[in-house]
Amino acid sequence: MADTIEVLVPGGQANPGPPLGPELGPTAVNVQEVVNEINEQTAAFDGTEVPVTISIEDDGSFELEIGVPPTAALIKDEAGFETGSGEPQKNFVADLSVDQVKKIAEQKHPDLLAYDTKNAAKEVVGTCASLGVTIEGDDAREFKAKVDAGEYDDALEA
């Protein structure tokens, strides 16, 4: 019979303490081995809370399923701010570059409905609009219009 454990861990910084240790301790799995594997697979999300599902077999073997943090968390981490704007149409809290938007889109792509990086980036830009984040100095809606017009096709190709 397999056990399944779902936890949120800081990317690349999991440790045998809570929440992992108490959950994994009663199982046949090597806790440090699980922690090391999680840290290896979540290193790209350095410090950002990452959802992890651990499937454990009776023989001590395990499989990890690494989720992707919410888009807003990735934007906040990349831009370096804590909370979005209370008035996202008027007061802007940060500005991202096209490369930063592309990086977030590539990280989030597996969880998005988009079929390519350009469309994934447009989904990220939508979240930027609700947080009060500009891209290349433009309001998120203006930036999206430029993406739709093909101005950033070279930068956003996979």
Short mmCIF file of N, CA and C in Angstrom, two decimals:
data_model
loop_
_atom_site.label_atom_id
_atom_site.label_comp_id
_atom_site.label_asym_id
_atom_site.label_seq_id
_atom_site.Cartn_x
_atom_site.Cartn_y
_atom_site.Cartn_z
N MET A 1 0.83 -1.18 0.00
CA MET A 1 0.00 0.00 0.00
C MET A 1 0.88 1.25 0.00
N ALA A 2 0.59 2.16 -0.87
CA ALA A 2 1.39 3.38 -0.98
C ALA A 2 0.76 4.51 -0.19
N ASP A 3 1.61 5.32 0.42
CA ASP A 3 1.18 6.53 1.11
C ASP A 3 1.46 7.72 0.21
N THR A 4 0.65 8.74 0.33
CA THR A 4 0.89 9.97 -0.41
C THR A 4 0.91 11.12 0.58
N ILE A 5 1.96 11.93 0.47
CA ILE A 5 2.14 13.08 1.34
C ILE A 5 2.23 14.33 0.47
N GLU A 6 1.47 15.34 0.80
CA GLU A 6 1.51 16.61 0.08
C GLU A 6 2.00 17.69 1.02
N VAL A 7 3.05 18.41 0.61
CA VAL A 7 3.63 19.46 1.44
C VAL A 7 4.02 20.66 0.58
N LEU A 8 4.17 21.80 1.24
CA LEU A 8 4.74 22.99 0.61
C LEU A 8 6.13 23.17 1.20
N VAL A 9 7.14 23.26 0.34
CA VAL A 9 8.51 23.43 0.82
C VAL A 9 9.16 24.61 0.09
N PRO A 10 10.10 25.30 0.75
CA PRO A 10 10.81 26.36 0.06
C PRO A 10 11.75 25.74 -0.98
N GLY A 11 11.66 26.21 -2.22
CA GLY A 11 12.45 25.64 -3.30
C GLY A 11 13.93 25.59 -3.01
N GLY A 12 14.52 24.40 -3.13
CA GLY A 12 15.95 24.21 -2.93
C GLY A 12 16.39 24.29 -1.48
N GLN A 13 15.45 24.44 -0.54
CA GLN A 13 15.82 24.64 0.87
C GLN A 13 15.07 23.71 1.82
N ALA A 14 14.57 22.60 1.31
CA ALA A 14 13.86 21.65 2.19
C ALA A 14 14.86 21.06 3.19
N ASN A 15 14.36 20.67 4.35
CA ASN A 15 15.21 20.03 5.36
C ASN A 15 14.41 18.96 6.08
N PRO A 16 15.10 18.11 6.85
CA PRO A 16 14.40 17.00 7.52
C PRO A 16 13.47 17.43 8.66
N GLY A 17 13.43 18.72 8.98
CA GLY A 17 12.52 19.21 10.01
C GLY A 17 11.10 19.32 9.45
N PRO A 18 10.20 19.94 10.21
CA PRO A 18 8.85 20.14 9.72
C PRO A 18 8.83 20.94 8.44
N PRO A 19 7.96 20.69 7.49
CA PRO A 19 6.86 19.75 7.55
C PRO A 19 7.24 18.33 7.08
N LEU A 20 8.44 18.16 6.50
CA LEU A 20 8.78 16.84 5.94
C LEU A 20 9.07 15.78 6.99
N GLY A 21 9.93 16.07 7.95
CA GLY A 21 10.35 15.07 8.93
C GLY A 21 9.21 14.35 9.63
N PRO A 22 8.28 15.10 10.25
CA PRO A 22 7.18 14.43 10.94
C PRO A 22 6.30 13.59 10.00
N GLU A 23 6.16 14.01 8.75
CA GLU A 23 5.34 13.27 7.79
C GLU A 23 6.06 12.00 7.31
N LEU A 24 7.37 12.11 7.07
CA LEU A 24 8.13 10.99 6.51
C LEU A 24 8.67 10.03 7.56
N GLY A 25 8.85 10.51 8.79
CA GLY A 25 9.44 9.70 9.85
C GLY A 25 8.82 8.32 10.04
N PRO A 26 7.51 8.21 10.10
CA PRO A 26 6.88 6.90 10.33
C PRO A 26 6.91 5.97 9.11
N THR A 27 7.40 6.44 7.98
CA THR A 27 7.42 5.60 6.78
C THR A 27 8.76 4.88 6.64
N ALA A 28 8.85 3.99 5.67
CA ALA A 28 10.08 3.22 5.45
C ALA A 28 11.09 3.96 4.58
N VAL A 29 10.79 5.19 4.18
CA VAL A 29 11.64 5.94 3.27
C VAL A 29 12.82 6.57 4.01
N ASN A 30 13.95 6.77 3.29
CA ASN A 30 15.11 7.47 3.83
C ASN A 30 14.81 8.97 3.73
N VAL A 31 14.58 9.63 4.86
CA VAL A 31 14.15 11.01 4.89
C VAL A 31 15.17 11.92 4.20
N GLN A 32 16.46 11.75 4.50
CA GLN A 32 17.47 12.62 3.91
C GLN A 32 17.54 12.45 2.39
N GLU A 33 17.33 11.25 1.91
CA GLU A 33 17.31 11.00 0.47
C GLU A 33 16.16 11.76 -0.19
N VAL A 34 15.00 11.75 0.44
CA VAL A 34 13.85 12.47 -0.09
C VAL A 34 14.14 13.97 -0.09
N VAL A 35 14.68 14.49 1.02
CA VAL A 35 15.00 15.91 1.12
C VAL A 35 15.99 16.32 0.02
N ASN A 36 17.04 15.54 -0.17
CA ASN A 36 18.03 15.85 -1.20
C ASN A 36 17.41 15.88 -2.59
N GLU A 37 16.54 14.92 -2.87
CA GLU A 37 15.89 14.85 -4.18
C GLU A 37 14.96 16.05 -4.40
N ILE A 38 14.23 16.42 -3.35
CA ILE A 38 13.35 17.59 -3.44
C ILE A 38 14.17 18.84 -3.71
N ASN A 39 15.27 19.01 -2.97
CA ASN A 39 16.10 20.20 -3.16
C ASN A 39 16.69 20.27 -4.57
N GLU A 40 17.07 19.13 -5.09
CA GLU A 40 17.63 19.08 -6.44
C GLU A 40 16.57 19.49 -7.47
N GLN A 41 15.35 18.98 -7.30
CA GLN A 41 14.31 19.24 -8.29
C GLN A 41 13.64 20.61 -8.13
N THR A 42 13.81 21.25 -6.97
CA THR A 42 13.17 22.55 -6.76
C THR A 42 14.16 23.70 -6.71
N ALA A 43 15.41 23.45 -7.02
CA ALA A 43 16.45 24.48 -6.93
C ALA A 43 16.11 25.73 -7.75
N ALA A 44 15.45 25.56 -8.88
CA ALA A 44 15.11 26.70 -9.74
C ALA A 44 14.14 27.67 -9.07
N PHE A 45 13.41 27.21 -8.05
CA PHE A 45 12.42 28.06 -7.36
C PHE A 45 12.97 28.58 -6.04
N ASP A 46 14.26 28.79 -5.96
CA ASP A 46 14.99 29.18 -4.77
C ASP A 46 14.17 29.98 -3.76
N GLY A 47 13.78 29.34 -2.67
CA GLY A 47 13.09 30.00 -1.57
C GLY A 47 11.59 30.17 -1.73
N THR A 48 11.06 30.06 -2.94
CA THR A 48 9.63 30.20 -3.17
C THR A 48 8.92 28.91 -2.78
N GLU A 49 7.78 29.03 -2.13
CA GLU A 49 7.02 27.85 -1.71
C GLU A 49 6.60 27.02 -2.92
N VAL A 50 6.96 25.75 -2.90
CA VAL A 50 6.68 24.84 -4.01
C VAL A 50 5.84 23.67 -3.50
N PRO A 51 4.72 23.35 -4.16
CA PRO A 51 3.95 22.18 -3.76
C PRO A 51 4.64 20.89 -4.22
N VAL A 52 4.78 19.95 -3.30
CA VAL A 52 5.43 18.67 -3.60
C VAL A 52 4.52 17.54 -3.12
N THR A 53 4.34 16.55 -4.00
CA THR A 53 3.59 15.34 -3.64
C THR A 53 4.57 14.18 -3.64
N ILE A 54 4.62 13.46 -2.52
CA ILE A 54 5.53 12.33 -2.37
C ILE A 54 4.71 11.06 -2.28
N SER A 55 4.95 10.13 -3.20
CA SER A 55 4.28 8.82 -3.17
C SER A 55 5.29 7.82 -2.63
N ILE A 56 4.92 7.16 -1.54
CA ILE A 56 5.84 6.26 -0.85
C ILE A 56 5.31 4.83 -0.90
N GLU A 57 6.18 3.91 -1.30
CA GLU A 57 5.84 2.49 -1.33
C GLU A 57 6.29 1.83 -0.02
N ASP A 58 5.75 0.66 0.29
CA ASP A 58 6.10 -0.07 1.51
C ASP A 58 7.58 -0.44 1.58
N ASP A 59 8.22 -0.62 0.42
CA ASP A 59 9.64 -1.01 0.42
C ASP A 59 10.58 0.18 0.62
N GLY A 60 10.04 1.37 0.82
CA GLY A 60 10.87 2.55 1.06
C GLY A 60 11.18 3.35 -0.20
N SER A 61 10.75 2.87 -1.35
CA SER A 61 10.96 3.64 -2.57
C SER A 61 9.93 4.78 -2.61
N PHE A 62 10.25 5.80 -3.39
CA PHE A 62 9.36 6.96 -3.45
C PHE A 62 9.43 7.61 -4.82
N GLU A 63 8.38 8.36 -5.13
CA GLU A 63 8.33 9.17 -6.34
C GLU A 63 7.90 10.57 -5.95
N LEU A 64 8.50 11.56 -6.60
CA LEU A 64 8.14 12.95 -6.32
C LEU A 64 7.39 13.55 -7.49
N GLU A 65 6.41 14.35 -7.18
CA GLU A 65 5.75 15.16 -8.19
C GLU A 65 5.89 16.60 -7.72
N ILE A 66 6.67 17.37 -8.47
CA ILE A 66 6.94 18.75 -8.10
C ILE A 66 5.96 19.66 -8.83
N GLY A 67 5.23 20.44 -8.08
CA GLY A 67 4.30 21.39 -8.66
C GLY A 67 5.03 22.69 -8.99
N VAL A 68 4.30 23.66 -9.44
CA VAL A 68 4.86 24.96 -9.77
C VAL A 68 4.17 25.98 -8.88
N PRO A 69 4.94 26.89 -8.28
CA PRO A 69 4.32 27.92 -7.44
C PRO A 69 3.32 28.76 -8.24
N PRO A 70 2.41 29.42 -7.55
CA PRO A 70 1.46 30.30 -8.24
C PRO A 70 2.20 31.37 -9.05
N THR A 71 1.62 31.80 -10.15
CA THR A 71 2.24 32.81 -11.00
C THR A 71 2.56 34.07 -10.21
N ALA A 72 1.65 34.51 -9.36
CA ALA A 72 1.88 35.72 -8.57
C ALA A 72 3.12 35.57 -7.68
N ALA A 73 3.32 34.39 -7.11
CA ALA A 73 4.50 34.17 -6.26
C ALA A 73 5.78 34.25 -7.08
N LEU A 74 5.76 33.70 -8.29
CA LEU A 74 6.94 33.77 -9.16
C LEU A 74 7.24 35.21 -9.56
N ILE A 75 6.21 35.98 -9.84
CA ILE A 75 6.39 37.39 -10.21
C ILE A 75 6.97 38.17 -9.02
N LYS A 76 6.38 37.98 -7.85
CA LYS A 76 6.86 38.67 -6.65
C LYS A 76 8.31 38.33 -6.37
N ASP A 77 8.66 37.06 -6.51
CA ASP A 77 10.03 36.62 -6.27
C ASP A 77 10.99 37.24 -7.29
N GLU A 78 10.60 37.22 -8.54
CA GLU A 78 11.47 37.74 -9.61
C GLU A 78 11.64 39.25 -9.51
N ALA A 79 10.57 39.96 -9.17
CA ALA A 79 10.62 41.42 -9.11
C ALA A 79 11.07 41.95 -7.75
N GLY A 80 11.02 41.09 -6.73
CA GLY A 80 11.51 41.48 -5.41
C GLY A 80 10.57 42.37 -4.61
N PHE A 81 9.28 42.07 -4.61
CA PHE A 81 8.34 42.81 -3.77
C PHE A 81 7.47 41.83 -3.01
N GLU A 82 6.84 42.32 -1.92
CA GLU A 82 6.07 41.45 -1.04
C GLU A 82 4.58 41.38 -1.40
N THR A 83 3.98 42.54 -1.66
CA THR A 83 2.54 42.56 -1.95
C THR A 83 2.26 43.40 -3.19
N GLY A 84 1.19 43.04 -3.87
CA GLY A 84 0.80 43.78 -5.06
C GLY A 84 0.22 45.14 -4.71
N SER A 85 -0.07 45.90 -5.72
CA SER A 85 -0.62 47.24 -5.55
C SER A 85 -2.10 47.17 -5.17
N GLY A 86 -2.52 48.07 -4.30
CA GLY A 86 -3.94 48.18 -3.97
C GLY A 86 -4.72 48.81 -5.12
N GLU A 87 -4.03 49.56 -5.96
CA GLU A 87 -4.61 50.19 -7.14
C GLU A 87 -3.73 49.86 -8.34
N PRO A 88 -3.85 48.65 -8.87
CA PRO A 88 -2.93 48.19 -9.91
C PRO A 88 -2.98 48.98 -11.22
N GLN A 89 -4.03 49.76 -11.46
CA GLN A 89 -4.10 50.56 -12.68
C GLN A 89 -3.37 51.89 -12.52
N LYS A 90 -3.14 52.31 -11.27
CA LYS A 90 -2.56 53.63 -11.00
C LYS A 90 -1.19 53.55 -10.34
N ASN A 91 -1.08 52.72 -9.32
CA ASN A 91 0.16 52.62 -8.55
C ASN A 91 0.88 51.32 -8.89
N PHE A 92 2.08 51.46 -9.42
CA PHE A 92 2.83 50.28 -9.84
C PHE A 92 3.91 49.96 -8.81
N VAL A 93 4.07 48.68 -8.51
CA VAL A 93 5.00 48.27 -7.46
C VAL A 93 6.34 47.75 -8.00
N ALA A 94 6.40 47.42 -9.29
CA ALA A 94 7.64 46.88 -9.84
C ALA A 94 7.58 46.93 -11.37
N ASP A 95 8.75 46.71 -11.97
CA ASP A 95 8.85 46.66 -13.43
C ASP A 95 9.69 45.43 -13.78
N LEU A 96 9.19 44.63 -14.72
CA LEU A 96 9.92 43.45 -15.17
C LEU A 96 10.46 43.67 -16.58
N SER A 97 11.53 42.97 -16.90
CA SER A 97 12.05 42.98 -18.27
C SER A 97 11.37 41.86 -19.05
N VAL A 98 11.48 41.90 -20.36
CA VAL A 98 10.93 40.83 -21.19
C VAL A 98 11.59 39.50 -20.82
N ASP A 99 12.88 39.51 -20.54
CA ASP A 99 13.59 38.28 -20.17
C ASP A 99 13.03 37.69 -18.87
N GLN A 100 12.69 38.56 -17.92
CA GLN A 100 12.11 38.08 -16.66
C GLN A 100 10.74 37.47 -16.90
N VAL A 101 9.94 38.11 -17.75
CA VAL A 101 8.61 37.57 -18.08
C VAL A 101 8.77 36.21 -18.75
N LYS A 102 9.72 36.09 -19.66
CA LYS A 102 9.97 34.82 -20.35
C LYS A 102 10.41 33.74 -19.36
N LYS A 103 11.27 34.10 -18.42
CA LYS A 103 11.74 33.14 -17.41
C LYS A 103 10.56 32.60 -16.59
N ILE A 104 9.68 33.49 -16.14
CA ILE A 104 8.52 33.09 -15.36
C ILE A 104 7.60 32.22 -16.22
N ALA A 105 7.39 32.62 -17.46
CA ALA A 105 6.53 31.85 -18.37
C ALA A 105 7.07 30.44 -18.58
N GLU A 106 8.39 30.32 -18.71
CA GLU A 106 8.99 28.98 -18.90
C GLU A 106 8.85 28.13 -17.64
N GLN A 107 8.98 28.75 -16.47
CA GLN A 107 8.82 28.01 -15.22
C GLN A 107 7.38 27.55 -15.05
N LYS A 108 6.44 28.40 -15.40
CA LYS A 108 5.02 28.14 -15.16
C LYS A 108 4.36 27.36 -16.30
N HIS A 109 5.00 27.28 -17.45
CA HIS A 109 4.39 26.70 -18.66
C HIS A 109 3.71 25.35 -18.44
N PRO A 110 4.30 24.41 -17.69
CA PRO A 110 3.62 23.11 -17.52
C PRO A 110 2.23 23.21 -16.89
N ASP A 111 1.98 24.25 -16.11
CA ASP A 111 0.69 24.40 -15.44
C ASP A 111 -0.28 25.31 -16.19
N LEU A 112 0.15 25.89 -17.30
CA LEU A 112 -0.70 26.82 -18.03
C LEU A 112 -1.37 26.14 -19.22
N LEU A 113 -2.38 26.77 -19.74
CA LEU A 113 -3.08 26.25 -20.91
C LEU A 113 -2.37 26.61 -22.22
N ALA A 114 -1.40 27.51 -22.14
CA ALA A 114 -0.70 27.98 -23.33
C ALA A 114 0.08 26.85 -23.99
N TYR A 115 0.16 26.92 -25.32
CA TYR A 115 0.88 25.89 -26.06
C TYR A 115 2.29 26.32 -26.45
N ASP A 116 2.66 27.59 -26.18
CA ASP A 116 4.03 28.03 -26.45
C ASP A 116 4.42 29.12 -25.45
N THR A 117 5.69 29.51 -25.48
CA THR A 117 6.21 30.48 -24.52
C THR A 117 5.55 31.84 -24.69
N LYS A 118 5.29 32.26 -25.92
CA LYS A 118 4.68 33.57 -26.16
C LYS A 118 3.32 33.66 -25.47
N ASN A 119 2.49 32.63 -25.63
CA ASN A 119 1.16 32.65 -25.01
C ASN A 119 1.25 32.46 -23.50
N ALA A 120 2.22 31.69 -23.03
CA ALA A 120 2.44 31.57 -21.58
C ALA A 120 2.83 32.93 -21.01
N ALA A 121 3.67 33.66 -21.74
CA ALA A 121 4.07 35.00 -21.30
C ALA A 121 2.87 35.93 -21.21
N LYS A 122 1.93 35.81 -22.14
CA LYS A 122 0.73 36.65 -22.09
C LYS A 122 -0.10 36.33 -20.84
N GLU A 123 -0.13 35.07 -20.43
CA GLU A 123 -0.84 34.72 -19.19
C GLU A 123 -0.13 35.33 -17.98
N VAL A 124 1.20 35.30 -17.99
CA VAL A 124 1.98 35.91 -16.91
C VAL A 124 1.71 37.41 -16.87
N VAL A 125 1.68 38.05 -18.02
CA VAL A 125 1.43 39.50 -18.11
C VAL A 125 0.05 39.83 -17.54
N GLY A 126 -0.92 38.96 -17.74
CA GLY A 126 -2.25 39.17 -17.15
C GLY A 126 -2.19 39.23 -15.64
N THR A 127 -1.37 38.38 -15.05
CA THR A 127 -1.20 38.41 -13.59
C THR A 127 -0.46 39.67 -13.18
N CYS A 128 0.50 40.10 -14.00
CA CYS A 128 1.22 41.36 -13.72
C CYS A 128 0.23 42.52 -13.64
N ALA A 129 -0.75 42.53 -14.53
CA ALA A 129 -1.75 43.61 -14.54
C ALA A 129 -2.50 43.68 -13.22
N SER A 130 -2.86 42.53 -12.67
CA SER A 130 -3.62 42.54 -11.42
C SER A 130 -2.76 42.84 -10.20
N LEU A 131 -1.43 42.70 -10.33
CA LEU A 131 -0.52 42.99 -9.21
C LEU A 131 0.00 44.43 -9.24
N GLY A 132 -0.17 45.11 -10.37
CA GLY A 132 0.39 46.45 -10.50
C GLY A 132 1.85 46.42 -10.90
N VAL A 133 2.20 45.51 -11.80
CA VAL A 133 3.58 45.37 -12.28
C VAL A 133 3.62 45.77 -13.75
N THR A 134 4.58 46.62 -14.09
CA THR A 134 4.76 47.01 -15.48
C THR A 134 5.83 46.12 -16.13
N ILE A 135 5.85 46.10 -17.45
CA ILE A 135 6.85 45.32 -18.18
C ILE A 135 7.53 46.27 -19.16
N GLU A 136 8.84 46.36 -19.05
CA GLU A 136 9.63 47.27 -19.90
C GLU A 136 9.07 48.70 -19.81
N GLY A 137 8.57 49.07 -18.63
CA GLY A 137 8.03 50.41 -18.43
C GLY A 137 6.61 50.62 -18.91
N ASP A 138 6.05 49.62 -19.57
CA ASP A 138 4.67 49.72 -20.08
C ASP A 138 3.68 49.06 -19.13
N ASP A 139 2.48 49.63 -19.06
CA ASP A 139 1.38 48.97 -18.37
C ASP A 139 1.22 47.58 -18.99
N ALA A 140 0.83 46.61 -18.21
CA ALA A 140 0.73 45.23 -18.69
C ALA A 140 -0.18 45.11 -19.92
N ARG A 141 -1.25 45.88 -19.96
CA ARG A 141 -2.17 45.82 -21.11
C ARG A 141 -1.50 46.35 -22.38
N GLU A 142 -0.72 47.43 -22.22
CA GLU A 142 0.01 47.98 -23.37
C GLU A 142 1.05 46.97 -23.86
N PHE A 143 1.73 46.34 -22.91
CA PHE A 143 2.74 45.36 -23.26
C PHE A 143 2.10 44.18 -24.01
N LYS A 144 0.96 43.72 -23.51
CA LYS A 144 0.27 42.60 -24.17
C LYS A 144 -0.10 42.97 -25.60
N ALA A 145 -0.55 44.20 -25.82
CA ALA A 145 -0.89 44.65 -27.17
C ALA A 145 0.34 44.61 -28.08
N LYS A 146 1.50 44.97 -27.53
CA LYS A 146 2.74 44.92 -28.31
C LYS A 146 3.13 43.48 -28.62
N VAL A 147 2.91 42.58 -27.66
CA VAL A 147 3.18 41.16 -27.90
C VAL A 147 2.27 40.64 -29.00
N ASP A 148 0.98 40.99 -28.92
CA ASP A 148 0.02 40.58 -29.94
C ASP A 148 0.40 41.11 -31.32
N ALA A 149 1.00 42.31 -31.36
CA ALA A 149 1.41 42.92 -32.62
C ALA A 149 2.72 42.31 -33.16
N GLY A 150 3.34 41.44 -32.35
CA GLY A 150 4.57 40.78 -32.81
C GLY A 150 5.86 41.48 -32.46
N GLU A 151 5.81 42.55 -31.66
CA GLU A 151 7.02 43.29 -31.32
C GLU A 151 8.04 42.49 -30.52
N TYR A 152 7.59 41.49 -29.78
CA TYR A 152 8.49 40.73 -28.92
C TYR A 152 8.61 39.28 -29.36
N ASP A 153 8.27 38.97 -30.60
CA ASP A 153 8.32 37.59 -31.08
C ASP A 153 9.72 36.97 -30.92
N ASP A 154 10.77 37.73 -31.27
CA ASP A 154 12.12 37.19 -31.16
C ASP A 154 12.49 36.88 -29.71
N ALA A 155 12.14 37.79 -28.79
CA ALA A 155 12.50 37.61 -27.39
C ALA A 155 11.71 36.49 -26.71
N LEU A 156 10.49 36.23 -27.17
CA LEU A 156 9.63 35.27 -26.48
C LEU A 156 9.57 33.90 -27.15
N GLU A 157 10.36 33.68 -28.18
CA GLU A 157 10.37 32.35 -28.79
C GLU A 157 11.04 31.38 -27.84
N ALA A 158 10.56 30.15 -27.86
CA ALA A 158 11.08 29.13 -26.93
C ALA A 158 12.53 28.79 -27.22
#
